[in-house]
Amino acid sequence: MANRMCVTILCLLNVFFGVVDVSTEPVSDPRVCIIGAGYSGLGAARHMQDYGLNFTVFEATRYIGGTWRFDPRVGTDEDGLPLFTSAYKNMRTNTITQTMEYAGFPFPEGTSSYLTGDCVYKYLLSFTNHFDLIENIQFQSLVTKVQWADDIWNVMYMKTDTRENITEHCNFVVVATGEYSSPNVPHFEGQEEFKGKIIHSHDYKDAEDFRNLTVLVVGAGPSGLDVAVQLVNVTSKLLHSHHFMYKLPEIYGNYLMKPDIKHFNTTGAVFVDGSTEEFDFVILCTGYTFSFPFLNYQSAGVSATKKYVLPLHNQVVNINHPSMTFVGVSKYVPGIVRDIQGQYSAALAAGYIKLPSQEDMFQQWFDHAKDKPLTDVNVVGNTIYADYLEGLLENTPIPQPPRILATLVANTSRDWYEDLLKFRDNQYTLISDNEYEKMYKPTEKICLVD
């Protein structure tokens, strides 16, 4: 298996890309183009500003915030674009406040450790206003093509109000389009026969829409667990199909765990254990995929599928063209990792980071990827992200975040699975760089962001 993986990677690098002769020397006073004004793009923009760089953020919608901005609509927005946000009513984070803060811009003291989606959005608005980022954000600008030609990036975008197509020339590009906008929608045998309705959690907006219905939730990732918790006291019966092993609280009165789906029928489904159930509605909490429809892969020197992006040095830098970085493609990491990746991108664009040779970057990437399935090439992981950051920030001017945050992430991740219904009632306070306090404060949802 490992040998086949090696062959696959070598073919991708040598056949698809060919030999690419690149320079890692920074351009003096570069024009930086950032794609996306969500959490990752805003963080990168602030750091570009700190380094005194000339930058523009291209945002397809009329708003900042990406997936943190709740929109009650389903399908398309007022400009006819597909809705990129996957937020839903009464959403709360599953990671604590301290790991979602931008560097030097903390949440107000006393804010709940587990935030509502609305509070996170207010925080992003406050951050944007505090650093005067709006003047550098070009709204209603849907990037449609990014191509490397004549030693520069050609970034084409469409103005969604006028439908005019415009091309900008950029010396440095940051791809920060997020990971929660392109739903992964599996196909099940017989699903066309089902007379009920099937949606992806991307289109889930409000638990009240499912009151007194029998609902099947598919998947036990973050969305699947959260949607199940929201629906359990609302639906007449909640079926939950998944193969993830964790202990559920026994208080789920109308909750019934089911194994994987074998096939659908007109009124419900047959499961792999031979059991059958009838239901009105299916919510597919089956995750999201990478999507970069604007990238001209051949000229850009990267390969991307729904499952992975490669080859990236330290999960950020396009090895074939180091004047392109990706912020936020690392899987299973807290927000501060995305913020630091944005700062790394800005320091690189400003010439404060000297990269290894292209050969060394390929070797490091290959050593990282050779024993992994391609689907895990971009995985970092919540519990080991501090080790990743140590490698990323070595020999850079960017300070390491305190290790206590990594300890917090590991401990709170465990709480999530051990106490699914109540883990968000815990309040965490950092006492020092080596110590924190945990208190149980049920029902508190305090947002002190202006």
Coordinates of C-alpha atoms in Angstrom, one line a residue:
M1 CA 0.0 0.0 0.0
A2 CA 2.8 2.4 1.0
N3 CA 4.7 1.6 -2.3
R4 CA 1.5 2.3 -4.4
M5 CA 1.1 5.6 -2.5
C6 CA 4.7 6.6 -3.4
V7 CA 4.1 5.8 -7.0
T8 CA 0.9 7.8 -7.1
I9 CA 2.6 10.8 -5.5
L10 CA 5.6 10.7 -7.8
C11 CA 3.3 10.5 -10.8
L12 CA 1.4 13.5 -9.7
L13 CA 4.5 15.5 -9.1
N14 CA 6.5 14.5 -12.1
V15 CA 4.0 13.8 -14.8
F16 CA 1.2 16.2 -14.0
F17 CA 3.4 19.2 -13.0
G18 CA 6.6 18.4 -14.9
V19 CA 9.7 20.3 -13.8
V20 CA 8.9 23.7 -12.6
D21 CA 11.7 26.3 -12.3
V22 CA 10.6 28.7 -9.6
S23 CA 12.2 31.5 -7.6
T24 CA 11.5 31.9 -3.9
E25 CA 12.8 35.5 -3.8
P26 CA 10.1 37.9 -2.7
V27 CA 8.9 40.7 -5.0
S28 CA 9.6 44.2 -3.6
D29 CA 6.3 45.8 -2.7
P30 CA 4.1 42.9 -3.9
R31 CA 0.4 43.2 -4.8
V32 CA -1.3 40.6 -2.6
C33 CA -4.7 39.2 -3.6
I34 CA -6.7 37.3 -0.9
I35 CA -9.6 35.1 -2.0
G36 CA -12.4 35.1 0.6
A37 CA -13.4 37.3 3.5
G38 CA -14.3 34.6 6.1
Y39 CA -12.3 33.9 9.2
S40 CA -9.2 32.8 7.3
G41 CA -9.2 35.6 4.8
L42 CA -9.8 38.3 7.4
G43 CA -7.0 37.1 9.5
A44 CA -4.6 37.0 6.6
A45 CA -5.7 40.5 5.6
R46 CA -4.9 41.9 9.0
H47 CA -1.4 40.4 8.9
M48 CA -0.8 41.8 5.4
Q49 CA -1.8 45.2 6.8
D50 CA 0.6 44.7 9.7
Y51 CA 3.5 44.1 7.3
G52 CA 2.6 47.2 5.3
L53 CA 1.6 45.2 2.1
N54 CA -0.6 46.3 -0.7
F55 CA -3.5 43.9 -0.6
T56 CA -7.1 43.3 -1.8
V57 CA -9.6 40.8 -0.5
F58 CA -12.0 39.5 -3.1
E59 CA -15.3 38.4 -1.6
A60 CA -18.0 36.9 -3.7
T61 CA -20.9 38.0 -1.4
R62 CA -22.0 41.3 0.1
Y63 CA -20.8 40.3 3.5
I64 CA -17.8 39.4 5.6
G65 CA -17.8 36.3 7.8
G66 CA -18.0 33.4 5.5
T67 CA -19.8 30.4 7.1
W68 CA -20.2 32.2 10.4
R69 CA -22.9 34.5 8.9
F70 CA -26.3 32.9 9.4
D71 CA -28.5 33.3 6.3
P72 CA -32.1 31.8 6.6
R73 CA -32.3 31.3 2.8
V74 CA -31.6 28.0 1.1
G75 CA -30.1 27.7 -2.4
T76 CA -28.9 31.1 -3.7
D77 CA -28.4 34.6 -2.3
E78 CA -29.7 37.9 -3.6
D79 CA -27.1 38.0 -6.4
G80 CA -27.9 34.5 -7.6
L81 CA -24.8 32.9 -6.1
P82 CA -25.0 29.6 -4.2
L83 CA -25.1 30.2 -0.5
F84 CA -21.6 29.6 0.9
T85 CA -22.5 29.8 4.5
S86 CA -23.5 26.6 6.4
A87 CA -24.5 28.3 9.6
Y88 CA -27.8 27.4 11.3
K89 CA -30.0 28.9 14.0
N90 CA -28.8 28.4 17.6
M91 CA -25.4 27.0 16.4
R92 CA -22.7 26.9 19.0
T93 CA -19.0 26.2 18.7
N94 CA -17.5 22.9 19.7
T95 CA -14.1 24.5 20.4
I96 CA -13.4 27.0 23.2
T97 CA -13.1 30.8 22.8
Q98 CA -9.4 31.0 23.5
T99 CA -8.6 28.8 20.4
M100 CA -10.8 31.0 18.1
E101 CA -9.2 34.4 18.9
Y102 CA -7.1 36.3 16.5
A103 CA -3.7 37.2 17.9
G104 CA -3.8 40.3 20.0
F105 CA -7.6 40.6 19.7
P106 CA -9.2 38.6 22.5
F107 CA -12.8 38.1 23.2
P108 CA -14.0 40.3 26.1
E109 CA -13.4 38.9 29.5
G110 CA -16.4 36.9 30.8
T111 CA -17.5 35.7 27.3
S112 CA -18.7 32.1 27.4
S113 CA -16.2 29.5 26.4
Y114 CA -18.5 28.0 23.8
L115 CA -19.9 30.7 21.6
T116 CA -23.1 31.0 19.6
G117 CA -22.6 31.4 15.9
D118 CA -24.1 34.9 16.1
C119 CA -21.4 35.9 18.7
V120 CA -18.6 34.6 16.5
Y121 CA -20.0 36.7 13.6
K122 CA -20.2 39.8 15.8
Y123 CA -16.6 39.1 16.8
L124 CA -15.6 39.0 13.1
L125 CA -17.4 42.3 12.4
S126 CA -15.7 43.9 15.4
F127 CA -12.3 42.6 14.2
T128 CA -12.9 43.9 10.7
N129 CA -13.9 47.4 12.0
H130 CA -11.1 47.6 14.6
F131 CA -8.4 47.0 11.9
D132 CA -10.2 49.1 9.2
L133 CA -10.2 46.1 6.8
I134 CA -13.4 47.1 4.9
E135 CA -11.6 49.5 2.6
N136 CA -9.4 46.6 1.4
I137 CA -12.3 44.2 0.8
Q138 CA -13.9 44.2 -2.7
F139 CA -17.4 42.8 -2.3
Q140 CA -19.6 41.1 -4.9
S141 CA -16.4 39.9 -6.7
L142 CA -16.6 36.2 -7.5
V143 CA -13.2 34.9 -8.4
T144 CA -13.6 32.7 -11.5
K145 CA -10.0 32.0 -12.6
V146 CA -6.5 32.1 -11.1
Q147 CA -3.7 31.4 -13.6
W148 CA 0.0 31.7 -13.5
A149 CA 1.4 33.3 -16.6
D150 CA 4.4 35.5 -17.5
D151 CA 5.7 35.4 -13.9
I152 CA 2.5 36.8 -12.4
W153 CA -0.9 35.6 -11.1
N154 CA -3.8 36.6 -13.3
V155 CA -6.9 36.7 -11.1
M156 CA -10.2 37.0 -13.0
Y157 CA -13.4 37.8 -11.1
M158 CA -17.0 38.6 -12.0
K159 CA -18.8 41.6 -10.4
T160 CA -22.1 39.9 -9.4
D161 CA -24.0 43.2 -9.6
T162 CA -23.0 44.1 -13.2
R163 CA -21.8 40.6 -14.4
E164 CA -18.6 42.4 -15.7
N165 CA -15.5 40.2 -15.9
I166 CA -12.3 41.9 -14.7
T167 CA -8.7 40.6 -14.5
E168 CA -6.2 41.7 -11.8
H169 CA -2.5 41.0 -11.8
C170 CA -1.1 39.8 -8.4
N171 CA 2.3 39.0 -7.2
F172 CA 1.1 36.9 -4.3
V173 CA -2.2 35.0 -3.9
V174 CA -3.7 33.7 -0.7
V175 CA -6.5 31.1 -1.2
A176 CA -8.8 31.4 1.9
T177 CA -12.1 30.2 0.7
G178 CA -12.9 28.0 3.6
E179 CA -13.8 24.3 3.9
Y180 CA -17.5 24.4 4.8
S181 CA -19.3 25.6 1.7
S182 CA -19.1 22.6 -0.7
P183 CA -21.3 19.8 0.7
N184 CA -20.2 16.1 0.4
V185 CA -23.4 14.4 -0.8
P186 CA -23.1 10.7 -1.1
H187 CA -25.5 8.6 -3.2
F188 CA -27.4 5.7 -1.6
E189 CA -29.0 2.8 -3.5
G190 CA -32.8 3.4 -3.9
Q191 CA -32.8 7.0 -2.7
E192 CA -34.7 8.1 -5.8
E193 CA -37.6 5.9 -4.6
F194 CA -37.9 7.6 -1.2
K195 CA -41.0 9.8 -1.1
G196 CA -39.7 12.0 1.7
K197 CA -37.1 14.8 1.5
I198 CA -33.3 14.5 1.6
I199 CA -31.1 17.5 2.4
H200 CA -27.5 18.1 3.3
S201 CA -26.8 19.8 6.7
H202 CA -25.5 22.8 4.6
D203 CA -29.2 23.5 4.0
Y204 CA -30.3 22.8 7.7
K205 CA -31.4 26.1 9.2
D206 CA -33.7 25.7 12.2
A207 CA -34.7 22.7 14.4
E208 CA -38.3 24.0 14.4
D209 CA -38.7 23.1 10.8
F210 CA -38.7 19.4 11.9
R211 CA -41.0 19.5 14.9
N212 CA -43.1 16.3 15.3
L213 CA -41.5 14.7 12.3
T214 CA -39.5 11.4 12.2
V215 CA -36.1 12.4 11.0
L216 CA -33.0 10.3 10.0
V217 CA -29.7 12.0 10.6
V218 CA -26.8 10.5 8.7
G219 CA -23.2 10.9 10.0
A220 CA -21.6 11.5 13.4
G221 CA -19.0 14.2 12.7
P222 CA -19.3 17.7 14.3
S223 CA -22.5 18.6 12.2
G224 CA -24.1 15.2 12.8
L225 CA -23.7 15.3 16.5
D226 CA -24.8 18.9 16.8
V227 CA -27.9 18.5 14.6
A228 CA -28.8 15.4 16.6
V229 CA -28.6 17.3 19.8
Q230 CA -30.8 20.1 18.4
L231 CA -33.4 17.7 17.1
V232 CA -33.8 15.2 19.8
N233 CA -36.3 17.1 21.8
V234 CA -38.1 18.5 18.8
T235 CA -38.8 15.5 16.5
S236 CA -41.3 12.8 17.3
K237 CA -38.5 10.3 16.6
L238 CA -34.8 10.8 15.8
L239 CA -32.9 8.1 14.0
H240 CA -29.1 8.5 13.8
S241 CA -27.2 6.4 11.2
H242 CA -23.5 6.2 11.8
H243 CA -20.6 3.9 12.4
F244 CA -18.7 6.1 14.8
M245 CA -18.3 4.5 18.3
Y246 CA -19.0 6.8 21.2
K247 CA -21.1 6.6 24.3
L248 CA -24.4 8.5 24.1
P249 CA -26.2 9.8 27.2
E250 CA -29.1 7.5 28.1
I251 CA -31.5 10.5 28.4
Y252 CA -32.1 10.4 24.7
G253 CA -35.7 9.4 25.0
N254 CA -36.7 9.4 21.3
Y255 CA -33.2 8.7 20.0
L256 CA -32.4 5.5 18.2
M257 CA -29.0 4.8 16.9
K258 CA -28.9 2.9 13.5
P259 CA -26.0 1.4 11.5
D260 CA -25.1 2.4 8.0
I261 CA -27.8 2.5 5.3
K262 CA -28.1 -0.5 3.0
H263 CA -30.7 1.0 0.7
F264 CA -33.7 3.3 0.7
N265 CA -37.3 2.4 -0.1
T266 CA -40.4 4.5 -0.6
T267 CA -41.1 5.2 3.1
G268 CA -37.7 4.8 4.7
A269 CA -34.6 2.6 4.6
V270 CA -33.1 -0.8 5.2
F271 CA -29.9 -0.8 7.3
V272 CA -26.9 -3.1 7.0
D273 CA -28.1 -5.1 10.1
G274 CA -31.3 -5.9 8.2
S275 CA -33.5 -3.6 10.3
T276 CA -36.0 -1.2 8.7
E277 CA -37.3 2.2 9.7
E278 CA -39.8 4.7 8.3
F279 CA -39.2 8.4 8.4
D280 CA -40.2 11.7 6.9
F281 CA -36.9 13.5 6.4
V282 CA -33.2 12.8 5.9
I283 CA -30.5 15.2 6.9
L284 CA -27.1 14.2 5.5
C285 CA -24.4 15.3 7.9
T286 CA -21.7 13.9 5.7
G287 CA -19.2 16.7 5.7
Y288 CA -17.7 19.0 3.1
T289 CA -15.2 18.8 0.3
F290 CA -12.4 21.0 -1.0
S291 CA -13.6 23.1 -3.9
F292 CA -11.4 25.5 -5.9
P293 CA -13.2 25.8 -9.2
F294 CA -11.3 29.0 -10.0
L295 CA -7.8 27.4 -10.0
N296 CA -6.1 26.6 -13.2
Y297 CA -4.3 23.6 -11.8
Q298 CA -1.8 23.1 -14.6
S299 CA -0.4 26.6 -14.5
A300 CA -0.8 26.9 -10.7
G301 CA 1.2 23.7 -10.1
V302 CA -1.1 22.2 -7.5
S303 CA -3.5 19.3 -7.7
A304 CA -6.8 19.3 -5.8
T305 CA -9.7 16.9 -5.5
K306 CA -12.7 16.9 -3.1
K307 CA -10.4 15.2 -0.6
Y308 CA -7.0 16.8 -0.7
V309 CA -4.7 19.6 -2.0
L310 CA -1.1 18.9 -2.9
P311 CA 1.8 19.5 -2.8
L312 CA 1.9 22.1 0.0
H313 CA 4.9 22.9 2.1
N314 CA 3.9 22.9 5.8
Q315 CA 0.3 22.7 4.7
V316 CA 0.4 26.2 3.4
V317 CA 2.9 27.0 0.6
N318 CA 2.4 25.9 -3.0
I319 CA 5.7 24.3 -3.6
N320 CA 5.7 24.8 -7.3
H321 CA 4.8 28.5 -7.0
P322 CA 5.6 29.7 -3.5
S323 CA 3.9 33.0 -4.2
M324 CA 0.6 31.2 -3.5
T325 CA -0.5 30.0 -0.1
F326 CA -3.5 28.2 1.2
V327 CA -5.0 29.2 4.5
G328 CA -7.5 26.9 6.2
V329 CA -7.1 23.6 4.2
S330 CA -5.5 21.9 7.2
K331 CA -8.2 19.5 8.6
Y332 CA -9.3 19.3 12.2
V333 CA -7.5 22.3 13.7
P334 CA -8.8 25.2 15.9
G335 CA -9.2 28.7 14.5
I336 CA -5.8 30.0 15.8
V337 CA -4.0 27.7 13.4
R338 CA -5.7 29.4 10.5
D339 CA -4.8 32.8 11.9
I340 CA -1.2 31.8 12.2
Q341 CA -1.2 30.4 8.7
G342 CA -2.4 33.8 7.6
Q343 CA 0.4 35.5 9.5
Y344 CA 2.9 33.0 8.0
S345 CA 1.6 33.9 4.5
A346 CA 2.0 37.6 5.2
A347 CA 5.5 37.2 6.5
L348 CA 6.4 35.2 3.4
A349 CA 4.9 37.8 1.1
A350 CA 6.8 40.5 2.9
G351 CA 10.1 38.6 2.6
Y352 CA 10.6 37.8 6.3
I353 CA 10.6 34.0 5.7
K354 CA 13.2 32.2 3.7
L355 CA 11.9 29.0 2.4
P356 CA 14.0 25.9 1.8
S357 CA 15.0 25.0 -1.7
Q358 CA 12.2 23.5 -3.9
E359 CA 14.0 20.2 -3.7
D360 CA 14.0 20.2 0.1
M361 CA 10.4 21.3 0.2
F362 CA 9.4 18.4 -2.0
Q363 CA 11.4 16.0 0.1
Q364 CA 9.8 17.2 3.3
W365 CA 6.4 17.0 1.8
F366 CA 7.0 13.5 0.5
D367 CA 8.3 12.4 3.9
H368 CA 5.1 13.7 5.4
A369 CA 2.8 12.1 2.7
K370 CA 4.4 8.8 1.8
D371 CA 2.9 6.7 4.5
K372 CA -0.6 8.3 4.4
P373 CA -3.6 7.8 2.2
L374 CA -4.1 10.8 0.0
T375 CA -7.2 11.7 1.9
D376 CA -5.1 12.3 5.0
V377 CA -2.4 14.5 3.4
N378 CA -4.0 17.7 4.7
V379 CA -4.9 16.3 8.2
V380 CA -3.2 17.9 11.2
G381 CA -5.6 17.1 14.0
N382 CA -6.9 19.0 17.0
T383 CA -4.8 17.2 19.6
I384 CA -1.4 17.5 17.9
Y385 CA -1.7 20.9 16.2
A386 CA 0.9 22.4 18.6
D387 CA 3.5 20.1 17.1
Y388 CA 2.5 21.2 13.6
L389 CA 2.9 24.9 14.6
E390 CA 6.3 24.3 16.1
G391 CA 7.5 23.0 12.7
L392 CA 5.7 25.7 10.7
L393 CA 7.0 28.6 12.8
E394 CA 10.6 27.4 13.2
N395 CA 13.1 30.0 12.0
T396 CA 10.3 32.6 11.5
P397 CA 9.6 35.9 13.3
I398 CA 6.2 34.5 14.4
P399 CA 5.9 33.6 18.1
Q400 CA 4.6 30.2 19.2
P401 CA 1.2 30.3 20.9
P402 CA 1.3 29.0 24.5
R403 CA 1.2 25.2 24.8
I404 CA -1.6 25.4 27.4
L405 CA -4.0 26.0 24.5
A406 CA -3.1 22.6 23.0
T407 CA -3.7 21.0 26.3
L408 CA -7.1 22.7 26.5
V409 CA -8.0 21.6 23.0
A410 CA -7.1 18.0 23.8
N411 CA -9.1 18.0 27.1
T412 CA -12.2 19.7 25.7
S413 CA -12.2 17.4 22.6
R414 CA -12.5 14.5 25.0
D415 CA -15.3 16.2 26.9
W416 CA -17.2 16.6 23.7
Y417 CA -17.6 12.9 23.2
E418 CA -17.9 11.9 26.9
D419 CA -20.6 14.5 27.7
L420 CA -22.2 15.4 24.4
L421 CA -25.2 17.2 25.9
K422 CA -23.5 19.3 28.6
F423 CA -19.9 19.9 27.6
R424 CA -20.7 23.4 26.4
D425 CA -21.8 24.3 30.0
N426 CA -18.1 24.3 31.0
Q427 CA -16.3 27.6 31.4
Y428 CA -12.5 27.7 30.9
T429 CA -10.3 30.5 32.2
L430 CA -6.6 30.8 31.5
I431 CA -4.7 31.5 34.7
S432 CA -1.2 31.4 33.2
D433 CA 0.7 30.0 30.2
N434 CA 0.7 26.7 32.1
E435 CA -2.5 26.6 34.0
Y436 CA -6.3 26.9 33.5
E437 CA -9.4 26.7 35.5
K438 CA -12.6 24.8 34.6
M439 CA -16.0 25.6 36.1
Y440 CA -19.4 24.2 35.3
K441 CA -21.8 27.0 34.5
P442 CA -25.0 25.6 32.9
T443 CA -27.3 27.7 30.7
E444 CA -24.8 30.6 30.3
K445 CA -24.5 31.9 26.8
I446 CA -22.7 35.2 27.4
C447 CA -21.6 37.3 24.4
L448 CA -19.9 40.5 25.4
V449 CA -18.7 41.5 21.9
D450 CA -20.0 44.9 20.8

